[in-house]
Amino acid sequence: MEFTNLEKAEILARALPYIREYNNKIVVIKYGGSAMISEQMKETMMSDIVMLSLIGIKVVLVHGGGPEITAVLEKMGKKSRFANGLRVTDRETAEVVQMVLAGKINKDLVRLICASGGSAVGLCGLDAGMIKVSKKTDAGDLGFVGDIESVDVKVITDVLDKGYIPVISTVGAGEDGVYNINADAAAARLSSELHAHKLVLMTDVRGLLQDKDDENSLITVVRVSDVPALKNKGIIAGGMIPKIDCCVEAVRRGVKRTHIIDGRIPHAILMEMLSDEGIGTMFY
Amino acid sequence: MEFTNLEKAEILARALPYIREYNNKIVVIKYGGSAMISEQMKETMMSDIVMLSLIGIKVVLVHGGGPEITAVLEKMGKKSRFANGLRVTDRETAEVVQMVLAGKINKDLVRLICASGGSAVGLCGLDAGMIKVSKKTDAGDLGFVGDIESVDVKVITDVLDKGYIPVISTVGAGEDGVYNINADAAAARLSSELHAHKLVLMTDVRGLLQDKDDENSLITVVRVSDVPALKNKGIIAGGMIPKIDCCVEAVRRGVKRTHIIDGRIPHAILMEMLSDEGIGTMFY
Amino acid sequence: MEFTNLEKAEILARALPYIREYNNKIVVIKYGGSAMISEQMKETMMSDIVMLSLIGIKVVLVHGGGPEITAVLEKMGKKSRFANGLRVTDRETAEVVQMVLAGKINKDLVRLICASGGSAVGLCGLDAGMIKVSKKTDAGDLGFVGDIESVDVKVITDVLDKGYIPVISTVGAGEDGVYNINADAAAARLSSELHAHKLVLMTDVRGLLQDKDDENSLITVVRVSDVPALKNKGIIAGGMIPKIDCCVEAVRRGVKRTHIIDGRIPHAILMEMLSDEGIGTMFY
Amino acid sequence: MEFTNLEKAEILARALPYIREYNNKIVVIKYGGSAMISEQMKETMMSDIVMLSLIGIKVVLVHGGGPEITAVLEKMGKKSRFANGLRVTDRETAEVVQMVLAGKINKDLVRLICASGGSAVGLCGLDAGMIKVSKKTDAGDLGFVGDIESVDVKVITDVLDKGYIPVISTVGAGEDGVYNINADAAAARLSSELHAHKLVLMTDVRGLLQDKDDENSLITVVRVSDVPALKNKGIIAGGMIPKIDCCVEAVRRGVKRTHIIDGRIPHAILMEMLSDEGIGTMFY
Amino acid sequence: MEFTNLEKAEILARALPYIREYNNKIVVIKYGGSAMISEQMKETMMSDIVMLSLIGIKVVLVHGGGPEITAVLEKMGKKSRFANGLRVTDRETAEVVQMVLAGKINKDLVRLICASGGSAVGLCGLDAGMIKVSKKTDAGDLGFVGDIESVDVKVITDVLDKGYIPVISTVGAGEDGVYNINADAAAARLSSELHAHKLVLMTDVRGLLQDKDDENSLITVVRVSDVPALKNKGIIAGGMIPKIDCCVEAVRRGVKRTHIIDGRIPHAILMEMLSDEGIGTMFY
Amino acid sequence: MEFTNLEKAEILARALPYIREYNNKIVVIKYGGSAMISEQMKETMMSDIVMLSLIGIKVVLVHGGGPEITAVLEKMGKKSRFANGLRVTDRETAEVVQMVLAGKINKDLVRLICASGGSAVGLCGLDAGMIKVSKKTDAGDLGFVGDIESVDVKVITDVLDKGYIPVISTVGAGEDGVYNINADAAAARLSSELHAHKLVLMTDVRGLLQDKDDENSLITVVRVSDVPALKNKGIIAGGMIPKIDCCVEAVRRGVKRTHIIDGRIPHAILMEMLSDEGIGTMFY
């Protein structure tokens, strides 16, 4: 793409109201899924994160990593089993989850942020005892899969205070070991505990679609009180249910706006945050 | 101009290296001349200043105001006289200069910045005894026209510290009254005392032209050691001489780069600072 | 006047209780009218302000400037019109008001303070969006004459924090331009928003007189609840009404004591604040 | 072991000079090898670390993890190869090293510290760009095995400032990927950059032995200038050479004292730091 | 006493939970009576205080000094008279009390703390107007014996803030002179005003005894609500009554736990605070 | 004395240059001798100290107390012996000196300052190990009379930082006990270590007299280089020698000006510091 200087300046100037709005505010971004697979996409995304950070937004990056976990387990000759979309996690699997999330994906994102001129610190729910977990009991015995019991965000705000971008892996300490936690749910909970201005879930769909087979049928804005009706009508269905439940939960706990946007689109997060249209679906 | 979201995002993303470079750095911008006359241009410019401030640049805005001074003097039935391009300034004129610069133009710029969502404080060389002046003696008797004797930038850094954009009128206290000071020279001196990263003079020419009648003959980069030769060749001539002398002086005193850019171009300052080409002429 | 060293020391020693009382407290002083006309009187007054500041009082100086505005308008061939004692202010007049107050009188006071060894910063209601104004509607159409809508004193306390004496011109931003505001009213409002310990209005009368023609009939103390009765009796009348209304308003909004004192007396402010008798009339 | 209250108090009282000496000082502890294998020993060690931290010592914990890396590689069907005692590290191995060190061992130590009532943050050389690495060239082609090029300890001191115990994995970013770094060497370099008071290498030997087969022949103190002679005599030999070279290097770069102590002894670190005899070998 | 290194380390390690519990908490220790007479015991005690301070406890040391006062009075040919166990204090005696407590005992303790490597500042109730006193009226006319009227602990917290151990003599200013105050009562009041975690009265008895003649009949824990019954039974009697009333009062005003321990036992305060059994009697 | 308001104000106004000069500067005042004996004079003096403190001067008060020490020793049946004007000090006498200075005189001055509305903290050379002393050897065996070995003024600046007036007794710790130190010498040393702006010795003479029997022959200014000549001429003689040696020493160590003034004159310190003439003799 080629632009004239004036075009560039004009676009930058138009971003002013958004930069002003988010100045010094905390924004939690959940990043994961297919948007995280290609190295090129990760680099673009981390560069965008640095951009948001430099223009005064306090970005907290929460990431998942299912596919990489599966890949490492496979290499170790261990087959991944899922029940209701959740990974069945024995102790050995839990160790692999911790290792891949907190050691591989997390520190790789940290490295990419630093390579783009930002400065990040990689944390997980174990650091400073950030996330306490209890065994998940509402979905059958999944082993070391946990629900968040309590969260202490002090280490995150300390890291923000010192000027770093916190990157967070969603494992946490339970009574009898380390537990895997759903990253969307963790991002929602952290965003409310941090009194975040916004929660953005970067996924691999366009957002909530009126007709799930038609990408042009995007619903751009949903009031959380309309969610039950949309479930009844089957518009919110399948994998969207837990994601949208996270959004609703975050709004209920005081986060002003949550968004589901398509992480496969280059610069999706910049479009969402710094332009007048936004993309994806917003819940408020 | 219409752009797709992706185009907008792409342009924002490309600004990252510049935002990174200037982060938390002081940039002195001298604003004046024709670029300051239309209300529309002033609004755009102040909005750009707010933008630069929000993305982490410590902007110090120095302004002139010759035409408005002339206009007020005229209303008072006083004719402006110039010698060597400098206003002959009797005591009454000096009072008008102070009044128009520090009371009218300065506070109007402050108001426009606040209207664009920034927060500015209007200062002049008298505030906190910032600028001490001695009578100019190298250009005949011009009355209350002064050269800067000494500068104490503490009030500027205090104002920056508290998060405001300082807007500065260039009058200063001499032994026997208030003196008018050349705004370009003041901007140059302030930029060196503030250890500024950059000084930008916004003028009403494209920059330094190889052929002064051909706007397409812009010289984009000049080493300060080449300035004498350019003067000899007559390329640097007329009104450009004092401006470029200011640039040279600032570079000599430690400011890395100084720029002469065309303030008549909308968003000129954004183009200069946030794009890969830059506009106008750079001295280093 | 000649005194022995012991007399001097004795007097200084007697000031101790007052110095103690005001230590680190905010005192708003409204300065204007005839007391401001002679250069000698201004110098003495600014020197006293520096004194108060050095002994630990946080002085906020609010000034008016009617006569100088009238003089400049005259030079411009514009006649001043008043209705109910208020200047009828068209847009051009409003510009002159801003220019004279914020550019001339304000910065001259700042300069005198610095010359006396203090350090001042000159602000007006436009700086950092300090004073928002709405068009005054209770006194006929006066044009750009405003009532204070809201005040944000953060810029004043920031300036005090950094050790400067804030000097404030009473113009403010309205929806459609800059408005002139009554300086007494502005001082009253600022003193309450700043939780000032004291408000002093320096005028050109002795204070409230029992018999307006007898300077010896000074009423030294007035309870604000007695003001209506004093109005009924005609003791508070004419130009004293708005001044005393400001005092009453300030006391109602939490300022402990307000004073009307005679600014024509040399060192009036020192006498008022550092001696056991005080001068003028106090409202509590 | 049973003690009377008085015995306990007596021992605590005798620790006073050591507590005083180390108060507010940085001490770098390298922990690894067999001392790290049993869960019980790790818990005791982490509890001792919390103790040192609570009595005012700024502990920085650097860890290794060779055996666990080998174990994970084995599970993945990859055999570990060593050359000159250094792991030959292809890209896939480097990823496993990062994953096991920064994701598994590091966060497990963090978790144990938190469980003992301390508060730790797990970092690696990638966080905030802490360790830059260049390919090791002095020992044949080992692949992604690096020498430290430069270190920026700001993230460590920031973490200490906020009251956390930093736990550090020794991987770092090179030009073409993540590199494995020798943990002893990294601890030595970090201790000098942090101006540490002391460096302690916890190993699985008693210290430097006069006769390597006689645990009772411990040499308790070595001047670094005597090291070459000890090498010549063959007293410093085999695996002790690189360890002692690290100690010498740290002392040369300004760390006052370095120690090699036996991490297999329970509470070895408390004995070393809080008692009058010390254990192991000290280099100064 | 001789211990192995391991024994020493084991004991230090066992102190961890107590060090953790008291970290950064204020503990008020009242020191006096026979425990203060021997120079050796004072040195040991001050060394223990330094220990507690170094491991992060904010120790406030309150001291008495009856025997030394009596000795100095005697030297001056003045006989001490007591009524109900309280010193009858004429003005001259009050001066001696102030002189001995604040000048001799206090500064001697300060000196011993400094000699043990701590840093102390000696204060009395007169410093910064800390303790205001009214004449005691509930025990006959005792002269300058006072009850605490009000306490301003700011000077104590300022001294703690700057890292010193405050050592406090219990005299205070009354309307007509300086008054002697009971040191136990002052310690109790200071501990509640300081929101102390713990108050320890170091006395010359084992604690509260079931049978006052049998040192083995120590009652280790007393609920404050049980105190009246214990008084009725005569178990709390004689000199123990005022001491225990102080404990009860402190607990009522929010101090979690108060202790009466035997200051004659070497390292009594370390045993009490850093071991699992504690000594003496605890009230909660 | 009666003055008009205007006279009072005039005098206050004339103090401005002095207030400005001393603003935020440290001034060490040595107070002692006959000027300290009457309760009335002490009250006036302490009230003046509060005044100086409130107008922004950082006063450090150093006091002596010979007469009170002698009085207490007498009461104890101990006769004071002097050699070369210095008190022969056995161990018991040293204890009395400490007790009277640090316990009686010091805390009484503290109490008077607080009663005048100031806030003081009483320190001696033992607090925080402020003054280390070695046995005086240049004047025969005087017992526990010391010369200052080293001074650590941190506790003084900490106390000033927190807003208190430090009041200092001149005893200090030697190897074998507490030593008495000459108060003039201590004040001189402290003033240089504190980088004081001024040292004032309040004595019971007018200053240095040309003719010691004629109070009107006061020498107002002495250059320190002229002191040897003045000694030769016998103008500096007797008790003035050590005092003036202290002044010379302080000037040599960087204190700009030192003064010997007559503490018997009411408000002597205010006259000296806040008026245009000054009293006594100045050394520079």
mmCIF file of C-alpha atoms in Angstrom, chain F residues 46-266:
data_model
loop_
_atom_site.group_PDB
_atom_site.id
_atom_site.type_symbol
_atom_site.label_atom_id
_atom_site.label_comp_id
_atom_site.label_asym_id
_atom_site.label_seq_id
_atom_site.Cartn_x
_atom_site.Cartn_y
_atom_site.Cartn_z
ATOM 1 C CA MET F 46 12.627 29.875 71.970
ATOM 2 C CA SER F 47 9.769 31.954 70.599
ATOM 3 C CA ASP F 48 12.260 33.708 68.294
ATOM 4 C CA ILE F 49 13.554 30.318 67.179
ATOM 5 C CA VAL F 50 10.030 29.260 66.265
ATOM 6 C CA MET F 51 9.671 32.509 64.327
ATOM 7 C CA LEU F 52 12.839 31.823 62.343
ATOM 8 C CA SER F 53 11.710 28.284 61.683
ATOM 9 C CA LEU F 54 8.270 29.391 60.450
ATOM 10 C CA ILE F 55 9.713 31.892 58.013
ATOM 11 C CA GLY F 56 11.611 29.113 56.332
ATOM 12 C CA ILE F 57 14.967 28.965 58.083
ATOM 13 C CA LYS F 58 16.230 25.522 59.059
ATOM 14 C CA VAL F 59 17.387 26.263 62.578
ATOM 15 C CA VAL F 60 19.620 23.788 64.421
ATOM 16 C CA LEU F 61 19.880 24.713 68.093
ATOM 17 C CA VAL F 62 22.991 23.632 70.007
ATOM 18 C CA HIS F 63 23.053 24.354 73.715
ATOM 19 C CA GLY F 64 25.464 24.319 76.633
ATOM 20 C CA GLY F 65 24.638 24.311 80.297
ATOM 21 C CA GLY F 66 27.608 24.757 82.590
ATOM 22 C CA PRO F 67 25.811 26.567 85.430
ATOM 23 C CA GLU F 68 23.041 23.965 85.734
ATOM 24 C CA ILE F 69 25.592 21.154 85.743
ATOM 25 C CA THR F 70 27.472 22.857 88.548
ATOM 26 C CA ALA F 71 24.209 23.315 90.470
ATOM 27 C CA VAL F 72 23.231 19.652 90.219
ATOM 28 C CA LEU F 73 26.728 18.498 91.124
ATOM 29 C CA GLU F 74 26.576 20.732 94.159
ATOM 30 C CA LYS F 75 23.269 19.230 95.266
ATOM 31 C CA MET F 76 24.989 15.875 95.060
ATOM 32 C CA GLY F 77 27.787 17.173 97.243
ATOM 33 C CA LYS F 78 30.318 17.163 94.434
ATOM 34 C CA LYS F 79 32.493 20.170 93.877
ATOM 35 C CA SER F 80 33.220 21.284 90.308
ATOM 36 C CA ARG F 81 36.882 21.625 89.415
ATOM 37 C CA PHE F 82 38.122 23.454 86.341
ATOM 38 C CA ALA F 83 41.488 23.429 84.587
ATOM 39 C CA ASN F 84 42.163 26.018 81.856
ATOM 40 C CA GLY F 85 38.470 26.867 81.887
ATOM 41 C CA LEU F 86 37.490 23.253 81.216
ATOM 42 C CA ARG F 87 35.579 21.103 83.685
ATOM 43 C CA VAL F 88 37.579 18.229 85.131
ATOM 44 C CA THR F 89 35.226 15.349 84.484
ATOM 45 C CA ASP F 90 35.430 12.017 86.279
ATOM 46 C CA ARG F 91 33.037 9.228 85.286
ATOM 47 C CA GLU F 92 30.393 10.231 87.805
ATOM 48 C CA THR F 93 30.591 13.849 86.669
ATOM 49 C CA ALA F 94 30.283 12.740 83.041
ATOM 50 C CA GLU F 95 27.058 10.935 83.946
ATOM 51 C CA VAL F 96 25.725 14.077 85.580
ATOM 52 C CA VAL F 97 26.720 16.165 82.561
ATOM 53 C CA GLN F 98 24.833 13.805 80.230
ATOM 54 C CA MET F 99 21.843 13.749 82.545
ATOM 55 C CA VAL F 100 21.596 17.515 82.961
ATOM 56 C CA LEU F 101 22.312 18.438 79.346
ATOM 57 C CA ALA F 102 20.355 15.754 77.507
ATOM 58 C CA GLY F 103 17.642 15.221 80.103
ATOM 59 C CA LYS F 104 16.994 18.559 81.666
ATOM 60 C CA ILE F 105 18.163 21.561 79.625
ATOM 61 C CA ASN F 106 17.588 19.948 76.235
ATOM 62 C CA LYS F 107 14.085 18.722 76.907
ATOM 63 C CA ASP F 108 13.152 21.978 78.645
ATOM 64 C CA LEU F 109 14.123 23.914 75.510
ATOM 65 C CA VAL F 110 12.153 21.405 73.433
ATOM 66 C CA ARG F 111 9.131 21.974 75.666
ATOM 67 C CA LEU F 112 9.394 25.766 75.372
ATOM 68 C CA ILE F 113 9.617 25.550 71.595
ATOM 69 C CA CYS F 114 6.503 23.371 71.495
ATOM 70 C CA ALA F 115 4.746 25.807 73.839
ATOM 71 C CA SER F 116 5.521 28.620 71.368
ATOM 72 C CA GLY F 117 3.884 26.706 68.538
ATOM 73 C CA GLY F 118 6.963 25.080 67.064
ATOM 74 C CA SER F 119 7.869 21.408 67.010
ATOM 75 C CA ALA F 120 11.259 20.289 68.273
ATOM 76 C CA VAL F 121 13.102 17.004 68.810
ATOM 77 C CA GLY F 122 15.824 16.823 71.454
ATOM 78 C CA LEU F 123 18.962 14.958 70.437
ATOM 79 C CA CYS F 124 22.436 14.481 71.824
ATOM 80 C CA GLY F 125 25.643 13.199 70.304
ATOM 81 C CA LEU F 126 24.668 9.654 71.303
ATOM 82 C CA ASP F 127 21.497 9.558 69.190
ATOM 83 C CA ALA F 128 22.063 7.540 66.036
ATOM 84 C CA GLY F 129 25.758 7.624 66.930
ATOM 85 C CA MET F 130 25.897 11.263 65.817
ATOM 86 C CA ILE F 131 29.146 12.328 67.529
ATOM 87 C CA LYS F 132 32.180 10.112 68.090
ATOM 88 C CA VAL F 133 34.684 11.467 70.590
ATOM 89 C CA SER F 134 38.287 10.880 71.535
ATOM 90 C CA LYS F 135 39.803 11.856 74.849
ATOM 91 C CA LYS F 136 41.084 15.426 74.882
ATOM 92 C CA THR F 137 44.839 15.299 75.262
ATOM 93 C CA ASP F 138 46.039 18.820 74.620
ATOM 94 C CA ALA F 139 45.042 20.295 77.976
ATOM 95 C CA GLY F 140 46.248 17.927 80.681
ATOM 96 C CA ASP F 141 44.177 15.006 81.970
ATOM 97 C CA LEU F 142 40.639 16.288 82.243
ATOM 98 C CA GLY F 143 39.038 12.843 82.372
ATOM 99 C CA PHE F 144 35.941 12.446 80.242
ATOM 100 C CA VAL F 145 36.387 15.619 78.244
ATOM 101 C CA GLY F 146 36.500 14.895 74.541
ATOM 102 C CA ASP F 147 37.442 16.265 71.159
ATOM 103 C CA ILE F 148 35.145 15.459 68.283
ATOM 104 C CA GLU F 149 36.533 12.577 66.245
ATOM 105 C CA SER F 150 33.778 12.334 63.647
ATOM 106 C CA VAL F 151 30.252 13.537 63.107
ATOM 107 C CA ASP F 152 27.373 11.941 61.212
ATOM 108 C CA VAL F 153 24.729 14.600 60.689
ATOM 109 C CA LYS F 154 22.206 12.299 58.995
ATOM 110 C CA VAL F 155 19.942 12.171 62.050
ATOM 111 C CA ILE F 156 19.880 15.990 62.124
ATOM 112 C CA THR F 157 18.938 16.334 58.477
ATOM 113 C CA ASP F 158 16.359 13.547 58.887
ATOM 114 C CA VAL F 159 14.789 15.481 61.750
ATOM 115 C CA LEU F 160 14.852 18.717 59.707
ATOM 116 C CA ASP F 161 13.324 16.850 56.752
ATOM 117 C CA LYS F 162 10.366 15.811 58.827
ATOM 118 C CA GLY F 163 9.839 19.435 59.825
ATOM 119 C CA TYR F 164 11.186 19.469 63.381
ATOM 120 C CA ILE F 165 13.687 21.836 64.980
ATOM 121 C CA PRO F 166 16.611 19.732 66.229
ATOM 122 C CA VAL F 167 17.875 20.746 69.681
ATOM 123 C CA ILE F 168 21.284 19.232 70.414
ATOM 124 C CA SER F 169 23.202 18.486 73.615
ATOM 125 C CA THR F 170 26.933 18.175 73.177
ATOM 126 C CA VAL F 171 27.881 14.871 74.740
ATOM 127 C CA GLY F 172 29.274 12.075 72.602
ATOM 128 C CA ALA F 173 30.382 8.472 72.773
ATOM 129 C CA GLY F 174 34.033 7.649 73.296
ATOM 130 C CA GLU F 175 35.653 4.235 73.520
ATOM 131 C CA ASP F 176 35.237 3.943 77.271
ATOM 132 C CA GLY F 177 32.143 5.964 78.010
ATOM 133 C CA VAL F 178 30.275 9.176 77.398
ATOM 134 C CA TYR F 179 32.314 12.359 77.069
ATOM 135 C CA ASN F 180 31.562 16.021 77.630
ATOM 136 C CA ILE F 181 32.336 18.222 74.604
ATOM 137 C CA ASN F 182 32.731 21.976 74.412
ATOM 138 C CA ALA F 183 29.454 23.292 73.015
ATOM 139 C CA ASP F 184 30.993 26.105 70.947
ATOM 140 C CA ALA F 185 33.372 23.680 69.279
ATOM 141 C CA ALA F 186 30.557 21.211 68.636
ATOM 142 C CA ALA F 187 28.374 23.935 67.116
ATOM 143 C CA ALA F 188 31.240 24.992 64.849
ATOM 144 C CA ARG F 189 31.849 21.429 63.677
ATOM 145 C CA LEU F 190 28.163 20.655 63.164
ATOM 146 C CA SER F 191 27.676 23.875 61.189
ATOM 147 C CA SER F 192 30.418 22.925 58.776
ATOM 148 C CA GLU F 193 29.245 19.302 58.414
ATOM 149 C CA LEU F 194 25.706 20.572 57.788
ATOM 150 C CA HIS F 195 26.983 23.052 55.202
ATOM 151 C CA ALA F 196 25.223 25.705 57.261
ATOM 152 C CA HIS F 197 24.753 29.167 55.871
ATOM 153 C CA LYS F 198 25.561 30.757 59.182
ATOM 154 C CA LEU F 199 26.737 29.978 62.705
ATOM 155 C CA VAL F 200 25.632 32.249 65.530
ATOM 156 C CA LEU F 201 27.208 31.973 68.994
ATOM 157 C CA MET F 202 24.913 33.585 71.563
ATOM 158 C CA THR F 203 27.105 34.659 74.478
ATOM 159 C CA ASP F 204 26.954 37.090 77.361
ATOM 160 C CA VAL F 205 29.200 39.745 75.871
ATOM 161 C CA ARG F 206 28.441 42.384 73.255
ATOM 162 C CA GLY F 207 30.871 40.830 70.788
ATOM 163 C CA LEU F 208 34.557 41.526 70.231
ATOM 164 C CA LEU F 209 35.425 44.847 71.845
ATOM 165 C CA GLN F 210 38.338 47.082 70.878
ATOM 166 C CA ASP F 211 38.586 47.954 74.554
ATOM 167 C CA LYS F 212 37.169 45.141 76.645
ATOM 168 C CA ASP F 213 35.903 47.578 79.270
ATOM 169 C CA ASP F 214 34.011 49.755 76.826
ATOM 170 C CA GLU F 215 30.826 48.218 75.427
ATOM 171 C CA ASN F 216 30.709 50.979 72.840
ATOM 172 C CA SER F 217 33.966 49.861 71.247
ATOM 173 C CA LEU F 218 32.348 46.918 69.435
ATOM 174 C CA ILE F 219 34.181 45.639 66.355
ATOM 175 C CA THR F 220 31.358 44.691 63.989
ATOM 176 C CA VAL F 221 33.247 42.834 61.285
ATOM 177 C CA VAL F 222 36.447 40.771 61.379
ATOM 178 C CA ARG F 223 38.148 39.038 58.497
ATOM 179 C CA VAL F 224 39.432 35.667 59.753
ATOM 180 C CA SER F 225 42.849 36.415 58.331
ATOM 181 C CA ASP F 226 43.065 39.337 60.746
ATOM 182 C CA VAL F 227 42.484 37.178 63.810
ATOM 183 C CA PRO F 228 46.194 36.375 64.531
ATOM 184 C CA ALA F 229 47.041 40.085 64.572
ATOM 185 C CA LEU F 230 44.120 40.817 66.892
ATOM 186 C CA LYS F 231 45.387 38.116 69.227
ATOM 187 C CA ASN F 232 48.857 39.592 69.175
ATOM 188 C CA LYS F 233 47.474 42.978 70.082
ATOM 189 C CA GLY F 234 45.620 41.423 72.991
ATOM 190 C CA ILE F 235 42.244 42.504 71.638
ATOM 191 C CA ILE F 236 41.246 38.857 71.314
ATOM 192 C CA ALA F 237 42.094 37.536 74.737
ATOM 193 C CA GLY F 238 40.906 35.384 77.633
ATOM 194 C CA GLY F 239 37.573 33.575 77.145
ATOM 195 C CA MET F 240 37.151 35.106 73.690
ATOM 196 C CA ILE F 241 40.054 33.088 72.311
ATOM 197 C CA PRO F 242 38.357 29.692 72.179
ATOM 198 C CA LYS F 243 35.073 31.230 70.976
ATOM 199 C CA ILE F 244 36.734 33.089 68.142
ATOM 200 C CA ASP F 245 38.829 30.034 67.296
ATOM 201 C CA CYS F 246 35.534 28.200 66.778
ATOM 202 C CA CYS F 247 34.340 30.982 64.464
ATOM 203 C CA VAL F 248 37.560 30.875 62.478
ATOM 204 C CA GLU F 249 37.442 27.103 62.241
ATOM 205 C CA ALA F 250 33.842 27.170 60.975
ATOM 206 C CA VAL F 251 34.647 29.790 58.331
ATOM 207 C CA ARG F 252 37.697 27.772 57.278
ATOM 208 C CA ARG F 253 35.498 24.694 56.840
ATOM 209 C CA GLY F 254 33.104 26.545 54.561
ATOM 210 C CA VAL F 255 30.492 28.274 56.728
ATOM 211 C CA LYS F 256 30.102 31.682 55.090
ATOM 212 C CA ARG F 257 29.594 33.796 58.155
ATOM 213 C CA THR F 258 29.783 33.292 61.871
ATOM 214 C CA HIS F 259 28.622 35.715 64.514
ATOM 215 C CA ILE F 260 29.231 36.324 68.186
ATOM 216 C CA ILE F 261 26.243 38.173 69.587
ATOM 217 C CA ASP F 262 24.948 39.147 72.987
ATOM 218 C CA GLY F 263 22.262 36.734 74.091
ATOM 219 C CA ARG F 264 21.286 38.952 77.006
ATOM 220 C CA ILE F 265 19.616 41.435 74.648
ATOM 221 C CA PRO F 266 15.963 40.497 74.086
#
